[in-house]
Each structure stands twice: as C-alpha cells, then as structure tokens.
XYZ file of C-alpha atoms in Angstrom:
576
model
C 61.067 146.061 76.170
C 62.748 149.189 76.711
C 65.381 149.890 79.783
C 67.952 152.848 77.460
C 67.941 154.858 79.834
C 66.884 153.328 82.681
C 69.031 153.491 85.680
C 70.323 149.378 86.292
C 67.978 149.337 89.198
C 64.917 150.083 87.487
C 65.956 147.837 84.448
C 66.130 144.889 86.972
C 62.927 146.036 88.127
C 60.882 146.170 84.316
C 62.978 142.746 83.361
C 61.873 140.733 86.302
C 58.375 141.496 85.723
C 58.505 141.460 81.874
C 59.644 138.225 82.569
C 56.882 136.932 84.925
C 58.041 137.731 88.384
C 55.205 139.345 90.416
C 57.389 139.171 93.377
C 60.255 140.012 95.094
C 61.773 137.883 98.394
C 64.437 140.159 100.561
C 66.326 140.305 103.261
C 68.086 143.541 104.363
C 71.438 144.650 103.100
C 73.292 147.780 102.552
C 74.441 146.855 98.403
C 70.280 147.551 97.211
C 70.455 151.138 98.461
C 69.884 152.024 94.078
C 66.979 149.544 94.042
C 65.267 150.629 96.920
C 65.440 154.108 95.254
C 63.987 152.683 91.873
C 61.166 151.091 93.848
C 60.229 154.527 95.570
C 59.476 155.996 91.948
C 55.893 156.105 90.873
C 54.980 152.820 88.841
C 51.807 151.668 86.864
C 50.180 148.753 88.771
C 51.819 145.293 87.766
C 54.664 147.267 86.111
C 57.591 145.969 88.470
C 57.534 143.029 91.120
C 55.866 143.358 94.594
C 59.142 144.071 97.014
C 57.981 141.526 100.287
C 60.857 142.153 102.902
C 61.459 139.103 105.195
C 64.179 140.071 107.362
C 66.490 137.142 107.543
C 68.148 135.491 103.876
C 67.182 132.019 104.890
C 63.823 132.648 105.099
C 63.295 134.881 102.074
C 64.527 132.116 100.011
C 61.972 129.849 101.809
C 59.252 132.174 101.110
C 60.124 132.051 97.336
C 60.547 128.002 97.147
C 56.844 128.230 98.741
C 55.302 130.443 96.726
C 56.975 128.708 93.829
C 55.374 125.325 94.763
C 51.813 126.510 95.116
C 51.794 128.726 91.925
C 54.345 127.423 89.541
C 55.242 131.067 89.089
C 59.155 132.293 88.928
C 59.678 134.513 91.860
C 63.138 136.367 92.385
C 65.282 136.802 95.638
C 67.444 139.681 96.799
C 69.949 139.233 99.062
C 72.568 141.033 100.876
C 76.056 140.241 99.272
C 78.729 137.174 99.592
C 77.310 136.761 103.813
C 73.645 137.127 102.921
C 74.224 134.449 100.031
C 76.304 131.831 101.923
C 73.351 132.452 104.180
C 71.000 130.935 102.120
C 72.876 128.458 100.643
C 71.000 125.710 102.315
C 67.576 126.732 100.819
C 69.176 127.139 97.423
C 70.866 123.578 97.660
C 67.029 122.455 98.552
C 65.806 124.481 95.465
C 67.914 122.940 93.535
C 67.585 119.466 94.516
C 63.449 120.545 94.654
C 63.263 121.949 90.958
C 62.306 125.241 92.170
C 62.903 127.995 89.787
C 63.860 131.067 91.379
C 66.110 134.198 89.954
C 68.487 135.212 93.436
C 70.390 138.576 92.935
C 73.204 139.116 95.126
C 75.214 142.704 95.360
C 79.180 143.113 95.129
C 81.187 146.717 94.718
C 83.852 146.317 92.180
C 84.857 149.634 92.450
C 85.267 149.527 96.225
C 85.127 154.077 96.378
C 87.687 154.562 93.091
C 84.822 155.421 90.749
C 84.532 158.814 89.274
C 80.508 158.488 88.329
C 79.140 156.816 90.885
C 79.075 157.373 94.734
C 81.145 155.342 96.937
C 79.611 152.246 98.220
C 81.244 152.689 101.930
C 84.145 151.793 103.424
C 82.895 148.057 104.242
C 83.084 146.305 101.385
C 87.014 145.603 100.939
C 87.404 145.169 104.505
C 84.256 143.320 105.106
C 82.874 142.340 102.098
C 84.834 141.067 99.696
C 86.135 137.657 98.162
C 88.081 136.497 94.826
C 85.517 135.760 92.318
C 82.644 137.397 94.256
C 79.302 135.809 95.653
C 78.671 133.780 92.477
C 81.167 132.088 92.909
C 80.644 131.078 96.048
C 77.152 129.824 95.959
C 77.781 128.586 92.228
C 77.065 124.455 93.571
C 74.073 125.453 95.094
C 72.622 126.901 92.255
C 71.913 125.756 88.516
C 73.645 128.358 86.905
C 75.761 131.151 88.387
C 77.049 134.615 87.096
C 78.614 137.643 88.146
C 77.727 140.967 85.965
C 81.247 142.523 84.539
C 79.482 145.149 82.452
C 75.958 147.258 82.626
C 75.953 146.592 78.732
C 74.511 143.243 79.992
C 72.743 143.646 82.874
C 68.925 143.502 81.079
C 70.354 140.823 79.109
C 71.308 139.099 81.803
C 68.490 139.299 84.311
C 66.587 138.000 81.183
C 68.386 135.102 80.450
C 69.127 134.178 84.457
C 64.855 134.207 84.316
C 64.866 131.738 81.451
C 67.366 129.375 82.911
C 65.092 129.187 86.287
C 62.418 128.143 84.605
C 64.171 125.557 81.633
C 63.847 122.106 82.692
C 64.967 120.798 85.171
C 63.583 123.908 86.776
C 65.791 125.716 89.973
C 67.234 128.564 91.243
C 69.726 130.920 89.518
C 72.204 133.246 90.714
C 73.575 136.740 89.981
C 76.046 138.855 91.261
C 74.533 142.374 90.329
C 77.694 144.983 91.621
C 76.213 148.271 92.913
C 78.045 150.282 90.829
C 76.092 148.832 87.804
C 72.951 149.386 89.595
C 73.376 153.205 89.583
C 74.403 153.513 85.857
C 71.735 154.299 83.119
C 71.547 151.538 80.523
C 72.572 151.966 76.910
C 70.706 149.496 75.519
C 67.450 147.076 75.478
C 67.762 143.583 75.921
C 66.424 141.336 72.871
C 62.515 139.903 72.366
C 62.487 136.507 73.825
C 60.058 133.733 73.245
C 59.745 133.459 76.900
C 60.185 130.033 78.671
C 61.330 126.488 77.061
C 57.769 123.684 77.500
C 59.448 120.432 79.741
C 59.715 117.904 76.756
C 56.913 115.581 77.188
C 57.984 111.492 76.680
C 59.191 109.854 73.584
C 55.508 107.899 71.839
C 57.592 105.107 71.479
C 59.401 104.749 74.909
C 55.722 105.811 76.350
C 53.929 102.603 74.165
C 56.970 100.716 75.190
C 56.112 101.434 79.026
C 52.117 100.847 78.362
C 53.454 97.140 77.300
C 55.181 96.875 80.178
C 52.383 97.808 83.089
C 49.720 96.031 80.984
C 51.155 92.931 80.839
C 51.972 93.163 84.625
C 49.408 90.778 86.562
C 50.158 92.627 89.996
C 51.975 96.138 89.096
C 52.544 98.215 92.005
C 53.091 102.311 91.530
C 55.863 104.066 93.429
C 55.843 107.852 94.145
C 57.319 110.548 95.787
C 57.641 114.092 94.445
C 54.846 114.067 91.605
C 52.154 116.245 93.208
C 54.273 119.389 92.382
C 51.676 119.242 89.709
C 48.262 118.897 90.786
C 47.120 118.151 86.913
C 50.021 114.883 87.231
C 48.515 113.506 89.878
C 45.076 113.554 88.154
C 46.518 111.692 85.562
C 47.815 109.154 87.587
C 44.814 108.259 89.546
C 43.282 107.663 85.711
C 46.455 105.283 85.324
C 46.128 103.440 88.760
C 42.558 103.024 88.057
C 43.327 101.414 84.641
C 45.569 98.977 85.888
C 43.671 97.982 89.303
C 47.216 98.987 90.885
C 48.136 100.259 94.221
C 50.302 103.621 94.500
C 52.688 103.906 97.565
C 54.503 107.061 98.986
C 58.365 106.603 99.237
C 59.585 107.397 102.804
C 59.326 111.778 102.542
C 56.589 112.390 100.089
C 56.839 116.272 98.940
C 53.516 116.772 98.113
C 50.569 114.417 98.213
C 51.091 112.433 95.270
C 48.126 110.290 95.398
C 44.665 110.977 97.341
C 45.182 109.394 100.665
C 41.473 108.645 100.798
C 41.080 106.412 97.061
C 41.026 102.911 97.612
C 43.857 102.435 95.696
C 46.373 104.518 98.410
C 48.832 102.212 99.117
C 50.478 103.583 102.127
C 53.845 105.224 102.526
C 57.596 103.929 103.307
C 56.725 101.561 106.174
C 53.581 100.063 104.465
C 56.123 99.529 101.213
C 57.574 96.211 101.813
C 54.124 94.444 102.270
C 52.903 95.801 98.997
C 55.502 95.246 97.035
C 55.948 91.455 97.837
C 53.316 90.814 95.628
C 54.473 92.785 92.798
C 55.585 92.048 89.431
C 56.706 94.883 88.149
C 57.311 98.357 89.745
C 56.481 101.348 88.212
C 58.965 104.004 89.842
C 57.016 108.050 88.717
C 59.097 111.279 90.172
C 60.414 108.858 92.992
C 63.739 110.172 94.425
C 64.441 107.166 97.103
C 61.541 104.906 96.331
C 63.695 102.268 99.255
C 66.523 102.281 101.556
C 69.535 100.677 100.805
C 68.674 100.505 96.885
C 69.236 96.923 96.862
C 66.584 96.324 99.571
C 63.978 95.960 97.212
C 61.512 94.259 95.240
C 62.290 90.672 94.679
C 64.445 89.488 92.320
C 62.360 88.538 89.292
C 60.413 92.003 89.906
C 60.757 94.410 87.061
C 61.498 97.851 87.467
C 60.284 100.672 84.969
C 60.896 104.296 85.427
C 58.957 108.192 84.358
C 60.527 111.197 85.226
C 61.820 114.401 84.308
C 64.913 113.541 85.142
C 64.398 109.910 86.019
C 68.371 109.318 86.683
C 68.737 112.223 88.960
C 72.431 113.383 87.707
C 72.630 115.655 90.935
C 72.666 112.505 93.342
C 76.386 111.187 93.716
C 74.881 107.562 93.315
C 71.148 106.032 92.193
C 71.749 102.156 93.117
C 68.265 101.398 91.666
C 68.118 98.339 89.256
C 65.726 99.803 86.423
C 65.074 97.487 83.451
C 63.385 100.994 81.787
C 63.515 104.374 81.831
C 61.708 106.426 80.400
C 62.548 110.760 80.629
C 59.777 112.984 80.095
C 57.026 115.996 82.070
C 54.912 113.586 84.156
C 51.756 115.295 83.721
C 51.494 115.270 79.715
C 53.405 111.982 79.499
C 51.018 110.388 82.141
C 48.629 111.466 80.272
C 49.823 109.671 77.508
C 50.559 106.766 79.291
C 47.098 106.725 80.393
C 45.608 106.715 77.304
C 47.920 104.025 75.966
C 46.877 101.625 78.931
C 43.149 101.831 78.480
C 43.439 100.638 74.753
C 45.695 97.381 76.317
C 43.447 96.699 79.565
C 39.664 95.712 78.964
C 37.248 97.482 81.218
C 36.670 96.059 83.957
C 39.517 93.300 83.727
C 41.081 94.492 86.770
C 38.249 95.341 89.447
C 38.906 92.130 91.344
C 42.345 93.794 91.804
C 40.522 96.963 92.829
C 38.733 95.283 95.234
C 41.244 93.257 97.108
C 43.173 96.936 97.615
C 40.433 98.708 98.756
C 39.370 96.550 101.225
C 43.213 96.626 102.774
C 42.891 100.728 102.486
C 39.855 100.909 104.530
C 41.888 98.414 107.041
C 44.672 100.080 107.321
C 42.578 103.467 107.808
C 40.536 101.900 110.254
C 43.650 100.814 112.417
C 45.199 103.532 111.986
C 42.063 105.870 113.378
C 41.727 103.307 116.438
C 45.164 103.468 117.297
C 44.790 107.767 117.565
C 41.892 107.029 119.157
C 43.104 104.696 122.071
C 46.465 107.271 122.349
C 43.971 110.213 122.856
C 42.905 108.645 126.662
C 46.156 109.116 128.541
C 48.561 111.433 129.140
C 51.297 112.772 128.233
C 49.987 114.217 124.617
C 51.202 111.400 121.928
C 51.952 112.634 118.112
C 49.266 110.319 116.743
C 46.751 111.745 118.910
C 47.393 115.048 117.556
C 47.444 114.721 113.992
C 44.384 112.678 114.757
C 42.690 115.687 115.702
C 44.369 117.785 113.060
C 42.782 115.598 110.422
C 39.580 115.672 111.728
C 38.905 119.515 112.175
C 41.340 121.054 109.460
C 39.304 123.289 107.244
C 38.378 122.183 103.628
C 41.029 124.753 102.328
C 44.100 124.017 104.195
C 47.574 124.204 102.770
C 50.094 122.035 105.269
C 53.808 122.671 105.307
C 55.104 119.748 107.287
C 58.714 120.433 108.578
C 58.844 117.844 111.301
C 61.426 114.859 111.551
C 60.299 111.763 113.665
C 56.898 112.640 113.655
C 56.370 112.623 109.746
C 55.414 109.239 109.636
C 52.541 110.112 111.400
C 52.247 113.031 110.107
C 51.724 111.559 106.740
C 50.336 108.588 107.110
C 46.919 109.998 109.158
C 46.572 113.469 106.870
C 44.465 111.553 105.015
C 41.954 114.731 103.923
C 44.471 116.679 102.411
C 44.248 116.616 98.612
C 47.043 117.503 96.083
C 48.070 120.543 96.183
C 47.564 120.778 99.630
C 50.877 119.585 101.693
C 54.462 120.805 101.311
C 57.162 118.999 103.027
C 59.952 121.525 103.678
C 63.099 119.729 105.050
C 65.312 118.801 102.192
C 67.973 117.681 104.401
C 68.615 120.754 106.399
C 65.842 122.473 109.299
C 65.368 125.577 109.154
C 62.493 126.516 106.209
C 59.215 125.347 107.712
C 58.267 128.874 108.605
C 59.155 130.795 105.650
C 57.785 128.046 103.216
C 54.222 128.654 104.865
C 54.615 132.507 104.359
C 55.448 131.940 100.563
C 52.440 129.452 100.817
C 49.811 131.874 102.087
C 51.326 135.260 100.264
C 50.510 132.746 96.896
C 46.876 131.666 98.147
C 45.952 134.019 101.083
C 42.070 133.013 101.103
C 43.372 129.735 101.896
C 44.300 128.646 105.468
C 47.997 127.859 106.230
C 49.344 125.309 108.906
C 53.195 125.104 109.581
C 53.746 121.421 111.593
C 56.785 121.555 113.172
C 59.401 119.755 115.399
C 60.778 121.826 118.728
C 64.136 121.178 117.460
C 63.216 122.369 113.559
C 61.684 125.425 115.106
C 64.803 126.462 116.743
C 66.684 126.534 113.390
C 64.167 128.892 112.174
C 64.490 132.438 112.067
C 61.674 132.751 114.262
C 61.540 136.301 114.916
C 61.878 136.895 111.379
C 59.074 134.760 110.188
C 56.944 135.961 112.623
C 57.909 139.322 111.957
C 56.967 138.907 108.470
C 53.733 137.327 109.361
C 52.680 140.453 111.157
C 54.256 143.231 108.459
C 52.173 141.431 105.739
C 49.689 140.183 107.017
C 50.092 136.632 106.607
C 48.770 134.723 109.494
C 49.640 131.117 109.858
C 48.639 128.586 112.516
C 51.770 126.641 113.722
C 51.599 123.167 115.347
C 54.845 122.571 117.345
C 55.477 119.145 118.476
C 57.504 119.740 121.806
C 59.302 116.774 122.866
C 62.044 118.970 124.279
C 64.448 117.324 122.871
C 66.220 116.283 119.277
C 64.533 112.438 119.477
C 66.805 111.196 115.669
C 69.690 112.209 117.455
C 68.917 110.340 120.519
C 67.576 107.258 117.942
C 70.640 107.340 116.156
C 73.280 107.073 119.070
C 70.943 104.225 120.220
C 70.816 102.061 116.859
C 74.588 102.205 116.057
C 75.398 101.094 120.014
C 72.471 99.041 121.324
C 74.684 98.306 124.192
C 76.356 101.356 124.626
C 77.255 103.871 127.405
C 74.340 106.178 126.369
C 71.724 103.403 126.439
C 73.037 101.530 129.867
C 73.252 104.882 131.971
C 70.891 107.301 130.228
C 73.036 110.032 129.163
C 72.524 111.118 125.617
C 74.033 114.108 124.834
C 72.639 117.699 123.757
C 69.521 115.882 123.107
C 67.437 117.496 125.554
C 65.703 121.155 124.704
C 65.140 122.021 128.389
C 63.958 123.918 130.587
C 61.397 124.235 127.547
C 60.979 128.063 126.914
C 57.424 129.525 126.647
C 56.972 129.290 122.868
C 53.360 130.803 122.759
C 54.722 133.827 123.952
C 56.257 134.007 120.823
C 53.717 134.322 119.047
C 51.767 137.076 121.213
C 55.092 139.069 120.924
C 53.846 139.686 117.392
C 50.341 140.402 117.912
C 49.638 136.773 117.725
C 47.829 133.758 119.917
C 49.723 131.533 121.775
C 48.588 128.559 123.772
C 49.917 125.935 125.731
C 48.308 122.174 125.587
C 49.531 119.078 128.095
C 46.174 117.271 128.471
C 44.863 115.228 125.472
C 41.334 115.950 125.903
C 42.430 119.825 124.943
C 43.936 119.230 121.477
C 40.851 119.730 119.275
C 39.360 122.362 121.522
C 43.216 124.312 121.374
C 43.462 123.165 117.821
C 39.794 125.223 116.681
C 40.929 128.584 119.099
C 44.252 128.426 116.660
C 42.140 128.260 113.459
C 39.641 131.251 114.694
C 42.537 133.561 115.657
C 43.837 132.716 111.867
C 40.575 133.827 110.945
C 40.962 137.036 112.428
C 43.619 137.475 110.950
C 46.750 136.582 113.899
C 49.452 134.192 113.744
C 48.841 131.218 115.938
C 50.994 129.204 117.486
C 49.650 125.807 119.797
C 52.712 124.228 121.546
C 51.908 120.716 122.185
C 53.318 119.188 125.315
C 55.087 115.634 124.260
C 56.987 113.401 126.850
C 60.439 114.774 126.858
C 63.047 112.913 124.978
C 65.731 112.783 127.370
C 65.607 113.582 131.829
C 66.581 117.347 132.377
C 70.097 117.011 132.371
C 69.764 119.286 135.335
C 68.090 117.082 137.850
C-alpha cells in the first residue's frame, strides 16, 4: 500500500479500507476538519470507507457494534476528542465485554496554535479540550488496546496495526488518539505488507476428545448457552451436537443472540425454565455462557459435572467467575463444535438417544402451548399486557426480521415467546447500561437493508437514547426501522428492586416509590412523524396486530415507525 505522500487524513482513509473497513461511524466534532477535506477528494468506488454521520457519539458506536454483529466485518468510529470519547465510553465498555471489533479514532491538538506548518486548530482546545495523557488515556479500560499517535512517521502503521488488534481474538474495540496536526501532514512513508487478520485458534484434539468422553458418557447431559449465536455457522453445529446426544439446550438469563432455534424440540427454555431442566442433569455442558445461573453456587446439584467451550471460557475481564467447572476447554465455538460434533457421533450409536428426544420434545411443545394460551387469555382485557404484545409480534413479524431487543423487565417475555426468529436474527443491546437500542438497529439495517428491522424497547431505555439523533439518522440514510416501545410510564426494576430488599418497607405500605414514574407520558409517536416517520398510539388490545401490520407497511415504504404501546403505569401520577 502506498500513503508517501498522502496527507495523514487520506492515509487513514486508504488504511482503513485496505484493511477491511467499508465503513465509517461519526459523530460531529471540530478535530476531523483534515478528514472531512480528504473525503471531499474524488475517490475510485470502494477505495476509502463509506463516512455514515450519526450525530450523537453514543450512538455511532452503537451503529458500529450492530453492524459488527450482523456482518462480522471491522467497522471504524470517529469521534470528537477527550468529551466525544468519554461519551461513548459505555458502548465501548459493552464492545468490549461483547467481542466486538471496532477501530475508534479520537482527535487531540498537541500543538495547541505554536506550529509553524500547520494551521492553528482554534483557540478551544487548551482551554476546553485538553487533558494529561490525552483521550487514550482516558478511555484506555474501556477499550482492548489504547494509543495516542506521537509522530506522523507512524500514523499508517498505526491505523494498521489498531485494525489487526480489533479483530485478534478475543475480538473488541480499539482506540486511537489521531492529533490534528498529524492529520494535515503528508506522510513519508508506507506502512509494511501485513498478512491481514490472526484465525481464533480452534480447540486442542485432545481436550476436544477429552470433552466428547465426557457428554457421551452423560446419561442426561443438559447444554447451557448464552452468547454463541454471534455465529450463525456455531449454532448449526450445535443443533448437530444436541441432536447427537438427545440433550436439551437452555438460554442463560440475557441470551445475545438466539443461540438455539426456539422452535426444535430440543429448546430448552431460558433462565426461569433452567432450574427444572437441570435437576435432571448429569453433567452440564456450559458453550459461550457468560452467567449460565445466579449466585454461581445456585446450581446444578452436587454430583453434577460441569464442562466448559469457549473462546475465552474463564472470562479474565469479569472481576470473579464463581462457577465450579470440572473442564474447560478454550477454543472458536464454531470449528471446535464442529469437532466436537464429529467426535460424539463416533461415541453415541444412532438412534441410542431418541427416547431422550422424545421425552424433550413433548415438554417443548408444552411449554409452547402454555405459553401461546397464556398471550392468548392476556389479549381479552385491558390495559395492553407485554405478553399480549409480543404474542402478536411473533405471529405477524415478516420472514426476514432482524430484532434488537433493548428492553429490561419485559425480556423474559420478550424472549421466551420470539419463538420464529432464527439465528442471526435477534440482538440484545443492553450490556449493562440503556442507551444503544436505537443505534444498534441502524448498524443492523445499514449491514442488511433488504431485511426488516424492529427496535423493542422499554419507555425508560428509550429515554436514554439519543432519540433525535437516531431518528435523525434514520431519515438522512435512509434506514427505516419499526420501533416497539413498551410504555409502562415508569422504570418498573427500580420500583421491583426497592420492593424486594424492603418487603415491609415505607415504599410498599404507603405507595410512594420514588422517580419511578415517567408521567404525564409525552406523545412519543410524534416523534417519529417529526422525522418524516409514522407514529401511532395503541391502548386497546384488540389493536396490537392491526397497529403492529400499519408499522411494518410504513417500513415498507420506506419511514421510520414507531407504535407506542399503552401498559398499566408502574407507579400513580405522583401528581394526583
């Protein structure tokens, strides 16, 4: 590659996409004034990223962790400098925590006006601007590796290597400090040829016959998952495995992705389901599972063994993993699956475990069954009840759907009655902070936009979006979405919480829960139509699915869509 020559804008430009990056994630900020030049210059098609401009940091960040998770593909961020990127820390920690590779360039002067070849950056940036050791350092525990440039000898080197480290295993989100000044000076120098990205090791044979041993000799294994349908070709694998072994595969309590079909007879539930199905068990296979239980000493039963597949099956980023694990086994899940698979079928005779098969199936199709008459009997009265909606969801979603789920007390539900949605096809977006549900569906449907997009969301999640941002974006490019807000008017965990730690408390005696309540509710379908979008408000039960189909035909025109559903509030108007 050659960038002698090349102002440092336009060599970040040709890196990123030599690299792989197709596209860029921004936000607005005065330190990419050299950049925004570079990307005004005539270019060959495909030869420097797609600039997408989202308005607001946390959301561009979003937009890249979705697009990241549909295609696998390294996208880069550009933010505004040391604000912008405390900003987004909270996406970055979820990257990071997610395994989703992303390259985030931050500006910085270093200069501050004193140098002789390149224009002054403004009077803002010591006053303003500035901090000891610059934005990488600040962000540097959010990230997986973070670097500020001190010399534009270095800069295609290092916008090369930063795209490298995203993408090593584990996979996440890397950060550079790129000062303006080096932006606007011409490089002296190509970066080296690189053999492009490290392959994820795949398991030890050994370790991998070792585990085949282990589930085959199992009389009633039971599979636990959480965060392996980030690869659609893993979870193919591991329906081959389940299938093998006559075993059951349960969701841990906030599945990423569907990690199993919900429909095969050997779904096994999620979280609440968990206890019943692993009372039988002999031996727990833990795959990609985060939190397969809560406390870690909850479960299974004592003479239970516990074997473990991951990519990085002790999760050194968690402060403490309290799971008793008689294996473990580190390795890619799709490619060691695979092997696993393989390994199984020469152990376990055909057929030797349909009787198994059968006894789970037929407690699938019950729990499917209840769980479709329960929706049903909610769907007769008033007010709207969260069952009753997804209900409906499930039934009329089209065959295509992507669903970004960024709801809180309604997941449950959310995931349990979903049960169409194959893998690929669901991306939860709350790693522990609200705020991402919107601009995870944008990265979604700029990644697949013949496919249709639906953001579920909480009242309270959608007021830590950047709503006007997202939605701006959704009209600048394009991208229409249909959002599903669940408005309960109120935050119903905190509420919960203040209730299970004092049963008999003040709160719970007179009523008064505090800064719980979201009300008067504000007209959020307005929203939408102050975008060019639809909006519509639903309070009668018998209007979901009919409200539900107008908000997939104005996505097929081409509008966002936004249905607010009317819950029961979770707390009296304080006001009354």
């Amino acid at each position: 590659m050659i960038t002698k020559g090349l102002s440092g804008a336009e060599a970040v430009l040709r890196v990123l996409r030599a690299m792989g990056v197709e596209h860029i994630f921004a936000s607005p900020g005065s330190d990419w004034a050299p950049l925004w030049e570079a990307l005004a210059q005539s270019h060959a098609p495909g030869e420097v990223p797609e600039y997408v401009s989202s308005r607001h940091e946390e959301t561009a960040v979003a937009m890249a962790s979705g697009y990241a998770k549909v295609t696998g593909k390294l996208p880069a961020v550009v933010l505004h400098t040391t604000v912008g990127a405390l900003h987004a820390t909270m996406c970055l920690r979820a990257a990071l925590h997610e395994r989703m590779p992303m390259v985030v360039l931050a500006g910085e002067s270093i200069a501050f006006g004193e140098s002789p070849t390149v224009p002054d950056p403004g009077r803002q940036w010591l006053r303003l601007l500035a901090d000891v050791g610059g934005p990488a350092r600040l962000v540097e525990s959010c990230v997986k590796w973070s670097a500020g440039l001190s010399t534009s000898l270095l800069l295609p080197h290092t916008i090369q290597r930063a795209a490298q480290l995203a993408m090593a295993v584990p996979r996440g989100p890397v950060f550079v400090s790129v000062p303006v000044e080096r932006l606007m000076e011409a490089m002296t120098a190509d970066p080296p040829a690189v053999a492009g990205f490290a392959r994820a090791p795949v398991a030890d044979p050994e370790a991998i016959d070792a585990l085949a041993r282990e589930l085959s000799a199992a009389a009633h294994p039971v599979i636990v998952t959480e965060q392996l349908g980030k690869s659609v070709g893993a979870v193919e694998r591991l329906v081959e495995l389940a299938e093998a072994l006559g075993a059951p595969v349960v969701e841990a309590w906030q599945p990423t992705y569907v990690n199993f079909p919900r429909a095969h007879p050997l779904y096994g539930g999620v979280a609440a389901d968990m206890s019943a199905v692993l009372a039988e068990a002999d031996l727990v296979f833990l795959v990609e599972a985060v939190a397969p239980w809560h406390p870690p000493s909850a479960l299974p039963a004592p003479g239970t063994r516990v074997v473990v597949l991951g990519e990085e099956p002790l999760h050194p980023r968690l402060p403490a993993w309290a799971f008793r694990a008689d294996l473990v086994v580190a390795g890619e899940a799709e490619r060691s699956l695979a092997m696993l698979a393989a390994r199984v079928r020469e152990r376990v005779p055909p057929g030797s475990r349909s009787a198994a098969a059968a006894r789970w199936r037929a407690r699938h199709e019950a729990r499917r069954a209840a769980l479709r008459d329960e929706a049903r009997a909610a769907g007769v009265h008033a007010p709207i009840e969260t069952r009753w909606i997804v209900h409906e969801l499930n039934e009329v979603l089209p065959p295509d759907a992507i669903v970004v789920d960024e709801t809180i007390t309604h997941r449950l539900d959310v995931v349990r009655r979903l049960d169409r949605l194959g893998p690929g096809a669901f991306l939860e977006a709350s790693y522990g902070g609200l705020g991402v549900g919107l601009g995870t569906a944008l990265g979604a449907k700029l990644a697949r936009p013949e496919r249709t997009v639906v953001t579920l969301i909480g009242d309270g999640a959608f007021h830590y979006n950047p709503v006007p941002a997202a939605f701006g974006a959704c009209q600048e490019h394009r991208l229409p979405l249909l959002v599903v807000l669940f408005d309960n008017a109120g935050y119903l965990s905190q509420k919960t919480d203040v209730a299970k730690a004092f049963p008999g408390g003040w709160a719970v005696r007179s009523g008064k829960f505090a800064g719980t309540s979201i009300l008067p509710r504000p007209d959020y379908a307005a929203l939408a139509r102050a975008y060019g979008g639809y909006g519509e408000t639903v309070e009668a039960p018998g209007e979901v699915r009919a409200a539900l189909v107008r908000g997939f035909d104005a996505v097929r025109r081409g509008q966002l869509a936004l249905i607010d559903m009317v819950l029961a509030p979770v707390s009296p108007d304080p006001r009354i």
